[in-house]
Short mmCIF file of C-alpha atoms in Angstrom, two decimals:
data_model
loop_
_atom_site.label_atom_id
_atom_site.label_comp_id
_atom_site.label_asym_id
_atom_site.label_seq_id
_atom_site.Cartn_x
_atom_site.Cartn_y
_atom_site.Cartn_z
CA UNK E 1 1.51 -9.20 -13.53
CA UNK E 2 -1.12 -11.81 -13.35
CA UNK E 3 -0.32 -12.06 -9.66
CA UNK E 4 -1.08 -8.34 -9.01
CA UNK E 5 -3.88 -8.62 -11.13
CA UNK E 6 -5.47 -11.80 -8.85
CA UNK E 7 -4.64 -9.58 -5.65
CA UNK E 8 -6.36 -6.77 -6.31
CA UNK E 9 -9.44 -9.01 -8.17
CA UNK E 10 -9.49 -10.51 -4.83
CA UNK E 11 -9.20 -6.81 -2.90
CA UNK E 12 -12.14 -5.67 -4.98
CA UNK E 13 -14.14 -8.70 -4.04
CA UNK E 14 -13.59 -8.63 -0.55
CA UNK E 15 -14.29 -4.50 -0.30
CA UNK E 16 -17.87 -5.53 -2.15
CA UNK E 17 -18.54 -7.91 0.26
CA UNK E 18 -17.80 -5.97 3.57
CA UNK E 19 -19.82 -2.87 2.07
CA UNK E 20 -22.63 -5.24 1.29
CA UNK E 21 -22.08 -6.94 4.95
CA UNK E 22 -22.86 -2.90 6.54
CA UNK E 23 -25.65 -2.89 4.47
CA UNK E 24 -24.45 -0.64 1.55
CA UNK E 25 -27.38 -1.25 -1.38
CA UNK E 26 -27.44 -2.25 -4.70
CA UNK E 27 -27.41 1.22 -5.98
CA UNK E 28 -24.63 3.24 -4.44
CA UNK E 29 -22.11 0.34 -4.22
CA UNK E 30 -21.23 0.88 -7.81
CA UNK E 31 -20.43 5.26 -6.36
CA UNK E 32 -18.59 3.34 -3.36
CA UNK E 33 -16.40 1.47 -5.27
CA UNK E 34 -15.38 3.80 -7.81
CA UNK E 35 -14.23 5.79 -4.71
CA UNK E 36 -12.50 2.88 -3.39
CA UNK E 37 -11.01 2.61 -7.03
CA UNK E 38 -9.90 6.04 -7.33
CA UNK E 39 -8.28 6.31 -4.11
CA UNK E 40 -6.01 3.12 -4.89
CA UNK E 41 -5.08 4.29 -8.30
CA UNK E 42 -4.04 7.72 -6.84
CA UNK E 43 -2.12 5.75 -4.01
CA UNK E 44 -0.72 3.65 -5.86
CA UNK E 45 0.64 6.23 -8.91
CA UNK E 46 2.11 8.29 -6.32
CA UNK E 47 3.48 5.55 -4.47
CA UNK E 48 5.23 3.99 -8.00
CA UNK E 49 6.19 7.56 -8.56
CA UNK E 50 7.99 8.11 -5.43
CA UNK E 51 9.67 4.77 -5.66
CA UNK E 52 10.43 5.38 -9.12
CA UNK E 53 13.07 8.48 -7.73
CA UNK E 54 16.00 7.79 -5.35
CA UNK E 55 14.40 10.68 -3.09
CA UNK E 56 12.75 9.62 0.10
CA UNK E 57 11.26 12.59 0.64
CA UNK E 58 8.78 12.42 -2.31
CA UNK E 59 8.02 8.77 -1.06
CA UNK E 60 7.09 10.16 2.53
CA UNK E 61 5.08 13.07 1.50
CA UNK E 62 3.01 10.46 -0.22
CA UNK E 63 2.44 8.45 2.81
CA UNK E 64 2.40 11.37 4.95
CA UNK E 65 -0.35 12.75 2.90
CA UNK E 66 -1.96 8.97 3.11
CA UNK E 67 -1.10 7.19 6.30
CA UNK E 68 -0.18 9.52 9.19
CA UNK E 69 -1.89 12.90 8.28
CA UNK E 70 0.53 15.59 10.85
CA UNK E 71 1.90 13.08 12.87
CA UNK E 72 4.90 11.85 14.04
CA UNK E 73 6.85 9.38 16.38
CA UNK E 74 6.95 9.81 20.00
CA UNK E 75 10.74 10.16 19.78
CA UNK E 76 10.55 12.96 17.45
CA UNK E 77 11.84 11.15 13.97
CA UNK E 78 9.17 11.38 11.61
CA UNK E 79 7.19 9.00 11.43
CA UNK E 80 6.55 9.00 7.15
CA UNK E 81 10.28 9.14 7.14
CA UNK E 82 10.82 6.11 8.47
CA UNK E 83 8.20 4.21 6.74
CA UNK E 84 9.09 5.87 3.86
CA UNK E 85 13.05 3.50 4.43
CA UNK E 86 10.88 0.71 5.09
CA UNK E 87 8.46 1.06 2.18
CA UNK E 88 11.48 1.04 -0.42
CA UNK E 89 13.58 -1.72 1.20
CA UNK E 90 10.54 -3.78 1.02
CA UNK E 91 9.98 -2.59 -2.71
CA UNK E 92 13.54 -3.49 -3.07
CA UNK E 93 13.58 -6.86 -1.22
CA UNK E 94 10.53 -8.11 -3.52
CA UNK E 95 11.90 -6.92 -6.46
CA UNK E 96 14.11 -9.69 -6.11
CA UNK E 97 11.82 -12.64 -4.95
CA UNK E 98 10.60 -15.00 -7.77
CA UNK E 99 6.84 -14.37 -8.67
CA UNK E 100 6.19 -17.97 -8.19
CA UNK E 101 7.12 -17.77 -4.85
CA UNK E 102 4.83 -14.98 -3.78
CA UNK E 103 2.12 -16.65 -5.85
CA UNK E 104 2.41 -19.59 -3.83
CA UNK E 105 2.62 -17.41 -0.20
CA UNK E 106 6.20 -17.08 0.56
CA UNK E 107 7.03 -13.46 0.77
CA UNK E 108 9.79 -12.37 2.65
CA UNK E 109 9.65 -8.56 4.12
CA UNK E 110 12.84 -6.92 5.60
CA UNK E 111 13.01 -6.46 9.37
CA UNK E 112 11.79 -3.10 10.63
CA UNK E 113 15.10 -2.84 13.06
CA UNK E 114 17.86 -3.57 10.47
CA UNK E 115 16.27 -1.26 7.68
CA UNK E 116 16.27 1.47 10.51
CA UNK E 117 19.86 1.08 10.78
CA UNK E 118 20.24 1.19 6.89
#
């Protein structure tokens, strides 16, 4: 928990500072923010939602919906389908590193090709 609370601490900081850097005042960076806030909060509660069910279909209508808009893959597989696999082996894969580990930088993702052939 502390972890994910130093991440995003650190995600808020560095969103102030690029707004600031385009030349976003003093008195609608507080309005910019809380956009930036919402729209992570309602990613991330239908994200933890999705993940929560064994459906991937939930889980890529929320990254449809976030990520891709319409689109899809050249060779006609959906595109928030597949990212959808890869989103909850991740999820799944990190679930079982230690904290301490990721704390420290040593995060371990799946490979892209072998969760395709999940």
């Amino acid at each position: 928990r502390a972890v994910g609370q130093a991440v995003f601490d650190r995600f808020c900081l560095d969103m102030d500072h690029g707004l600031r850097e385009i030349g976003i005042s003093d008195t609608t960076l507080a309005k910019k923010m809380q956009k930036i806030g919402e729209a992570y909060y309602g990613r991330a509660a239908a994200y933890d939602k999705a993940l929560a069910g064994a459906d991937d279909a939930v889980l890529a209508a929320a990254l449809e919906r976030n990520v891709f808009g319409a689109q899809t893959a050249s060779d006609g597989t959906p595109s928030a389908q597949r990212l959808a696999h890869y989103v909850r082996a991740a999820a799944e894969d990190l679930s079982r590193q230690a904290s301490g580990e990721i704390a420290a930088g040593v995060v371990n993702f799946p490979d892209p090709l072998a969760v395709e052939a999940r």
